[in-house]
Amino acid sequence: MIDFASLNEEEILKLLPEGTPKYTASNIFSFIHNGATFQDMTSLKKDLRSYLEENYIANPIKIKETYVSKDGSKKFLYELPDGNLIEGVFMPHNYGDTLCVSTQVGCPMGCAFCASGLNGLIRNLTPGEILGQVIAINKLEGGNTKERKITNVVLMGSGEPMVNYDNVIKFFELVSSPKGLNISLRNISLSTCGLADKIIELADSPYHPTLSISLHAPIDELRKTIMPVAKSVDLKTLINATKYYFNKTGRRIIFEYSMIDGVNDTNEIAKKLALLVSGFPTHINLIKLNDVKEKGFKGSRMERIKEFISVLEKNGASVTLRRSFGNDIDGACGQLRANYIKGQE
Ligand code: SAH
């Protein structure tokens, strides 16, 4: 069944009965982005509401579980119309509230330390299933399209957004629509494990989110051992693609680096990392790996992380240690869904 959260106004109009005026499509678009069900759209004729309800889905996202962390973050488990489950995290910040959204059910990339891809890719999300997460939580937090409670979105939930590229682009069109949530691409981050050809395609598109690269290792041989994507995209190709993105967009490139005990956290590696991201505007976001029991990887110790940071800084890199949200509620990628599914078995 088609979900209306995937559609722009023209596409909605095409699905309405012949002769329906354009402004009705425009109203429905706005209702959808405010989180209304078809039955909530009481300014529409009753027949039309019933017709829509029988044939289409308004918002395909249903909040199934909510977990509230001591640190103020919240984790959600959502159910999709076909029964699949995905997850998301709401993170309060002083500059605005951020929602982390998923782009796929599961993930095909198979990074060794990540729980999202434990069972591979199940399917891509539709544009409306990505947008629906933002609509649902904005509404839950008491917001609407005029007064938004979600001001920032990060595509850092489960899935590899560059593998679901067309639906992610459509999501950008919808979420930045002035008649919808109107969230600027400046307030959206796309995180990728580094599909270089798609980074170039995105640079050439009209949509320019902040680009985050999940780097995790500054040496090809090491990166290949933890990220299978490194076997097809080497670091030189990846860095060149990010330089292209910077040159096209003027946007500083963010490198995500999860510190894994005994794997990627030596001073020598810190020096290589600083050198790799030098020469153009970049920033390194360090995060202590959230232990994933299934994979046997552990986060680095705090003293090691501090020294790693000081080596990076001495070598000219800009770096921050990211707070890890929601540790007490399985905040790390894919962990909530994985544990939830396990609990049901
Ligand atoms: N597929 C995209 C989007 C996922 S973003 C990407 O790879 O960027 C999620 C981020 O969390 C990525 O940087 C990912 O590498 C990282 N991550 C995955 N598992 C983690 C864990 N156990 N601890 C810390 N970071 C993790």
Coordinates of C-alpha atoms and ligand atoms in Angstrom, one line a residue:
M1 CA 0.0 0.0 0.0
I2 CA 1.3 3.5 -0.9
D3 CA 2.1 5.7 2.0
F4 CA 1.2 9.4 1.6
A5 CA 4.3 10.5 3.6
S6 CA 6.4 9.4 0.6
L7 CA 4.6 11.8 -1.8
N8 CA 4.9 15.5 -2.7
E9 CA 1.8 17.6 -3.5
E10 CA 1.6 16.8 -7.2
E11 CA 1.9 13.0 -6.5
I12 CA -0.9 13.3 -3.9
L13 CA -3.1 15.1 -6.4
K14 CA -2.7 12.3 -9.0
L15 CA -4.1 9.8 -6.5
L16 CA -7.1 11.8 -5.5
P17 CA -10.5 11.2 -7.3
E18 CA -10.9 13.1 -10.6
G19 CA -11.8 16.7 -10.2
T20 CA -10.4 17.1 -6.7
P21 CA -9.0 20.7 -6.5
K22 CA -5.3 21.3 -6.1
Y23 CA -5.6 22.9 -2.7
T24 CA -7.1 19.7 -1.3
A25 CA -3.8 17.9 -2.2
S26 CA -1.9 20.8 -0.6
N27 CA -4.0 20.5 2.6
I28 CA -3.5 16.8 2.8
F29 CA 0.3 17.2 2.4
S30 CA 0.3 19.6 5.3
F31 CA -1.9 17.4 7.5
I32 CA 0.4 14.4 6.8
H33 CA 3.5 16.4 7.9
N34 CA 1.7 17.4 11.1
G35 CA 1.2 13.8 11.9
A36 CA -2.6 13.5 11.2
T37 CA -4.3 10.2 10.3
F38 CA -6.8 10.4 7.4
Q39 CA -9.7 10.4 9.9
D40 CA -8.1 13.4 11.7
M41 CA -8.5 15.4 8.4
T42 CA -11.9 16.6 9.3
S43 CA -11.9 19.5 6.9
L44 CA -12.0 16.9 4.1
K45 CA -15.4 15.4 3.0
K46 CA -16.2 12.2 4.9
D47 CA -16.3 10.1 1.7
L48 CA -12.8 11.2 0.7
R49 CA -11.5 10.5 4.2
S50 CA -12.9 6.9 4.1
Y51 CA -11.6 6.4 0.5
L52 CA -8.1 7.4 1.6
E53 CA -8.2 5.3 4.7
E54 CA -9.2 2.2 2.7
N55 CA -6.6 2.6 0.0
Y56 CA -3.6 4.3 1.4
I57 CA -1.4 4.7 4.5
A58 CA -1.0 8.2 6.0
N59 CA 2.1 7.8 8.2
P60 CA 3.7 4.3 8.0
I61 CA 5.5 4.7 11.3
K62 CA 3.9 3.4 14.5
I63 CA 5.7 4.0 17.8
K64 CA 5.8 0.5 19.4
E65 CA 8.1 1.1 22.4
T66 CA 9.7 4.2 24.0
Y67 CA 12.7 3.9 26.3
V68 CA 13.7 7.0 28.3
S69 CA 17.4 7.4 29.4
K70 CA 18.7 9.1 32.5
D71 CA 20.5 11.5 30.2
G72 CA 17.3 12.9 28.6
S73 CA 17.6 10.9 25.4
K74 CA 14.8 8.6 24.3
K75 CA 15.0 5.5 22.2
F76 CA 12.1 4.4 20.0
L77 CA 11.2 1.1 18.4
Y78 CA 8.9 1.7 15.5
E79 CA 6.8 -0.8 13.6
L80 CA 6.4 -0.6 9.9
P81 CA 3.2 -1.6 8.0
D82 CA 4.7 -5.0 7.1
G83 CA 5.6 -5.7 10.7
N84 CA 9.3 -5.0 10.4
L85 CA 10.9 -3.1 13.2
I86 CA 13.4 -0.2 13.1
E87 CA 14.7 2.2 15.8
G88 CA 15.6 5.8 16.4
V89 CA 17.0 8.0 19.1
F90 CA 15.9 11.5 20.2
M91 CA 18.7 13.6 21.7
P92 CA 18.1 16.9 23.4
H93 CA 20.9 19.5 22.8
N94 CA 21.2 23.1 23.8
Y95 CA 21.2 24.2 20.1
G96 CA 18.0 22.2 19.3
D97 CA 16.7 18.7 19.5
T98 CA 18.1 16.1 17.2
L99 CA 16.4 12.9 15.9
C100 CA 18.5 10.0 14.7
V101 CA 16.7 8.2 11.9
S102 CA 17.1 4.8 10.2
T103 CA 17.2 4.4 6.5
Q104 CA 17.0 0.7 6.1
V105 CA 15.7 -2.4 7.9
G106 CA 19.0 -4.1 8.8
C107 CA 22.1 -3.1 6.8
P108 CA 24.1 -4.7 4.0
M109 CA 27.5 -3.3 4.9
G110 CA 28.6 -5.8 7.6
C111 CA 30.9 -3.6 9.7
A112 CA 32.5 -5.9 12.3
F113 CA 31.6 -3.8 15.4
C114 CA 28.0 -2.8 14.4
A115 CA 24.8 -4.6 15.5
S116 CA 22.6 -3.1 12.7
G117 CA 24.0 -5.5 10.1
L118 CA 24.1 -8.7 12.2
N119 CA 21.5 -10.3 9.8
G120 CA 22.3 -8.3 6.7
L121 CA 19.8 -6.1 4.8
I122 CA 16.1 -6.8 5.0
R123 CA 14.8 -4.0 2.9
N124 CA 15.1 -0.3 2.1
L125 CA 12.8 2.2 3.8
T126 CA 10.4 4.2 1.7
P127 CA 10.9 8.0 1.8
G128 CA 7.7 8.2 3.9
E129 CA 9.1 5.6 6.4
I130 CA 12.2 7.9 6.9
L131 CA 10.2 11.1 7.0
G132 CA 7.5 9.4 9.1
Q133 CA 10.0 8.9 12.0
V134 CA 10.5 12.7 12.1
I135 CA 6.8 13.5 11.8
A136 CA 5.9 11.0 14.6
I137 CA 8.4 12.2 17.1
N138 CA 7.9 15.9 16.3
K139 CA 4.2 15.3 17.1
L140 CA 4.9 13.2 20.2
E141 CA 7.1 15.9 21.6
G142 CA 4.3 18.4 21.1
G143 CA 5.5 20.0 17.8
N144 CA 3.9 20.7 14.5
T145 CA 5.0 22.1 11.1
K146 CA 4.9 25.7 12.5
E147 CA 6.5 25.1 15.8
R148 CA 9.0 22.3 15.4
K149 CA 10.3 20.2 18.3
I150 CA 12.8 18.4 16.1
T151 CA 15.2 20.9 14.6
N152 CA 18.0 18.6 13.5
V153 CA 18.0 15.2 11.8
V154 CA 20.9 12.8 11.5
L155 CA 20.8 9.8 9.2
M156 CA 22.8 7.6 11.6
G157 CA 20.3 5.0 12.6
S158 CA 20.3 1.5 11.1
G159 CA 21.1 1.2 7.4
E160 CA 23.5 2.7 4.9
P161 CA 21.8 5.8 3.4
M162 CA 23.9 5.7 0.2
V163 CA 22.5 2.2 -0.6
N164 CA 19.0 3.7 -0.4
Y165 CA 20.1 6.8 -2.3
D166 CA 16.9 7.7 -4.3
N167 CA 14.6 7.3 -1.3
V168 CA 17.0 9.4 0.8
I169 CA 17.0 12.2 -1.8
K170 CA 13.2 12.1 -1.9
F171 CA 13.2 12.3 1.9
F172 CA 15.4 15.5 1.7
E173 CA 12.9 17.0 -0.7
L174 CA 10.0 16.3 1.6
V175 CA 11.5 17.2 5.0
S176 CA 12.9 20.5 3.7
S177 CA 9.6 21.5 2.0
P178 CA 8.4 24.9 3.2
K179 CA 4.8 23.5 3.5
G180 CA 6.1 20.6 5.6
L181 CA 8.6 20.5 8.5
N182 CA 10.9 22.9 6.5
I183 CA 14.1 21.5 8.1
S184 CA 17.0 23.0 6.2
L185 CA 19.7 20.6 4.8
R186 CA 22.1 22.6 6.9
N187 CA 20.5 21.0 9.9
I188 CA 20.7 17.5 8.5
S189 CA 23.7 15.1 8.6
L190 CA 24.1 12.1 6.4
S191 CA 26.5 9.5 7.7
T192 CA 28.0 6.9 5.3
C193 CA 30.6 4.2 5.6
G194 CA 32.0 5.7 2.4
L195 CA 30.5 4.9 -0.9
A196 CA 32.6 7.3 -2.9
D197 CA 30.6 7.3 -6.2
K198 CA 27.4 8.2 -4.2
I199 CA 29.3 11.0 -2.3
I200 CA 30.1 12.5 -5.7
E201 CA 26.5 12.1 -6.9
L202 CA 25.2 13.8 -3.7
A203 CA 27.7 16.7 -4.3
D204 CA 26.2 17.1 -7.8
S205 CA 22.6 17.0 -6.5
P206 CA 20.6 20.0 -5.2
Y207 CA 20.7 18.6 -1.6
H208 CA 23.8 19.2 0.6
P209 CA 23.5 17.8 4.1
T210 CA 26.5 17.8 6.4
L211 CA 28.5 14.8 5.3
S212 CA 29.8 12.5 8.0
I213 CA 32.2 9.7 7.0
S214 CA 32.4 6.6 9.3
L215 CA 36.2 6.2 9.0
H216 CA 37.3 4.2 12.1
A217 CA 40.7 3.5 10.6
P218 CA 43.2 5.7 8.7
I219 CA 45.1 2.7 7.1
D220 CA 43.5 0.6 4.3
E221 CA 44.7 -2.7 5.6
L222 CA 43.3 -2.1 9.1
R223 CA 40.1 -0.6 7.7
K224 CA 39.5 -3.7 5.6
T225 CA 39.5 -5.9 8.8
I226 CA 36.6 -4.0 10.4
M227 CA 34.7 -2.5 7.4
P228 CA 34.1 -4.7 4.3
V229 CA 33.4 -1.6 2.2
A230 CA 37.1 -0.8 2.4
K231 CA 37.8 -3.7 0.1
S232 CA 36.1 -1.9 -2.7
V233 CA 36.7 1.8 -1.8
D234 CA 40.3 2.6 -0.7
L235 CA 41.1 5.6 1.5
K236 CA 42.6 7.7 -1.3
T237 CA 39.4 7.4 -3.3
L238 CA 37.2 8.1 -0.3
I239 CA 39.2 11.2 0.8
N240 CA 39.2 12.5 -2.8
A241 CA 35.4 12.1 -2.9
T242 CA 35.0 14.1 0.4
K243 CA 37.3 16.8 -1.0
Y244 CA 35.0 17.0 -4.1
Y245 CA 32.0 17.3 -1.7
F246 CA 33.7 20.1 0.2
N247 CA 34.7 21.9 -3.0
K248 CA 31.1 21.7 -4.4
T249 CA 29.3 22.6 -1.2
G250 CA 31.7 24.6 1.0
R251 CA 30.7 22.3 3.9
R252 CA 33.3 21.0 6.3
I253 CA 33.6 17.2 6.3
I254 CA 33.0 15.3 9.6
F255 CA 34.9 12.0 10.2
E256 CA 33.4 9.6 12.7
Y257 CA 35.9 7.5 14.6
S258 CA 34.7 4.8 17.1
M259 CA 37.6 3.9 19.4
I260 CA 38.0 0.2 19.7
D261 CA 40.3 -1.2 22.4
G262 CA 43.5 -2.6 20.9
V263 CA 42.3 -2.2 17.3
N264 CA 42.5 1.4 16.2
D265 CA 43.6 3.4 19.2
T266 CA 47.4 3.7 19.2
N267 CA 49.3 7.0 19.1
E268 CA 50.9 6.0 15.8
I269 CA 47.4 5.5 14.3
A270 CA 46.3 8.9 15.7
K271 CA 49.2 10.6 13.8
K272 CA 48.1 8.8 10.6
L273 CA 44.5 9.9 11.2
A274 CA 45.5 13.5 11.7
L275 CA 47.5 13.5 8.5
L276 CA 44.8 11.8 6.4
V277 CA 42.2 14.4 7.2
S278 CA 44.6 17.4 6.9
G279 CA 44.7 20.0 4.1
F280 CA 41.0 20.8 3.9
P281 CA 38.3 21.7 6.4
T282 CA 37.5 18.6 8.5
H283 CA 36.5 17.7 12.0
I284 CA 36.9 14.4 13.8
N285 CA 34.1 13.1 16.1
L286 CA 35.5 10.5 18.4
I287 CA 33.2 8.1 20.2
K288 CA 34.0 5.3 22.5
L289 CA 32.8 2.2 20.9
N290 CA 29.6 0.8 22.6
D291 CA 30.5 -2.7 23.4
V292 CA 28.7 -5.2 21.2
K293 CA 28.6 -8.5 23.0
E294 CA 27.9 -10.5 19.8
K295 CA 31.1 -9.2 18.2
G296 CA 33.6 -9.2 21.1
F297 CA 34.7 -5.6 20.5
K298 CA 35.2 -3.3 23.5
G299 CA 35.5 0.5 23.7
S300 CA 38.9 2.0 24.4
R301 CA 39.7 3.1 28.0
M302 CA 39.3 6.7 28.9
E303 CA 43.1 7.3 29.4
R304 CA 43.8 5.9 25.9
I305 CA 41.1 8.1 24.4
K306 CA 42.6 11.2 26.1
E307 CA 46.0 10.5 24.8
F308 CA 44.7 9.8 21.3
I309 CA 43.0 13.2 21.4
S310 CA 46.2 14.9 22.5
V311 CA 48.2 13.3 19.6
L312 CA 45.5 14.4 17.1
E313 CA 45.6 17.9 18.4
K314 CA 49.4 18.1 18.4
N315 CA 49.2 17.1 14.7
G316 CA 46.8 19.9 13.9
A317 CA 43.4 18.0 13.8
S318 CA 40.1 19.5 15.0
V319 CA 38.5 16.9 17.3
T320 CA 35.7 16.4 19.8
L321 CA 34.8 13.5 22.0
R322 CA 31.1 12.8 21.4
R323 CA 28.9 12.1 24.3
S324 CA 27.5 8.6 23.9
F325 CA 23.7 8.9 24.4
G326 CA 21.5 6.4 25.9
N327 CA 24.1 3.8 27.0
D328 CA 21.6 2.5 29.6
I329 CA 18.9 2.0 26.9
D330 CA 20.9 0.2 24.2
G331 CA 21.7 3.5 22.4
A332 CA 24.2 2.1 19.9
C333 CA 23.2 1.3 16.4
G334 CA 20.9 -1.6 15.9
Q335 CA 21.3 -2.8 19.5
L336 CA 17.7 -2.1 20.6
R337 CA 16.2 -3.8 17.6
A338 CA 18.6 -6.8 18.0
N339 CA 17.9 -7.2 21.7
Y340 CA 14.2 -6.7 21.2
I341 CA 14.0 -9.4 18.5
K342 CA 16.1 -11.7 20.7
G343 CA 13.8 -11.2 23.7
Q344 CA 10.8 -12.2 21.5
E345 CA 12.4 -15.4 20.3
Ligands
SAH1 N1 25.8 3.2 7.6 C1 26.0 4.6 7.9 C2 25.0 5.1 8.9 C3 25.2 4.5 10.3 S1 25.7 5.7 11.3 C4 27.4 4.7 8.4 O1 28.2 3.8 8.4 O2 27.9 5.9 8.6 C5 26.1 5.0 12.8 C6 27.5 5.3 13.2 O3 27.7 4.6 14.4 C7 28.5 4.9 12.3 O4 29.6 5.8 12.3 C8 28.9 3.5 12.8 O5 30.2 3.1 12.3 C9 28.9 3.8 14.3 N2 28.7 2.6 15.1 C10 28.2 1.4 14.7 N3 28.2 0.5 15.8 C11 28.8 1.2 16.8 C12 29.1 0.9 18.1 N4 28.9 -0.4 18.6 N5 29.7 1.8 18.9 C13 29.9 3.0 18.4 N6 29.6 3.4 17.2 C14 29.1 2.5 16.3

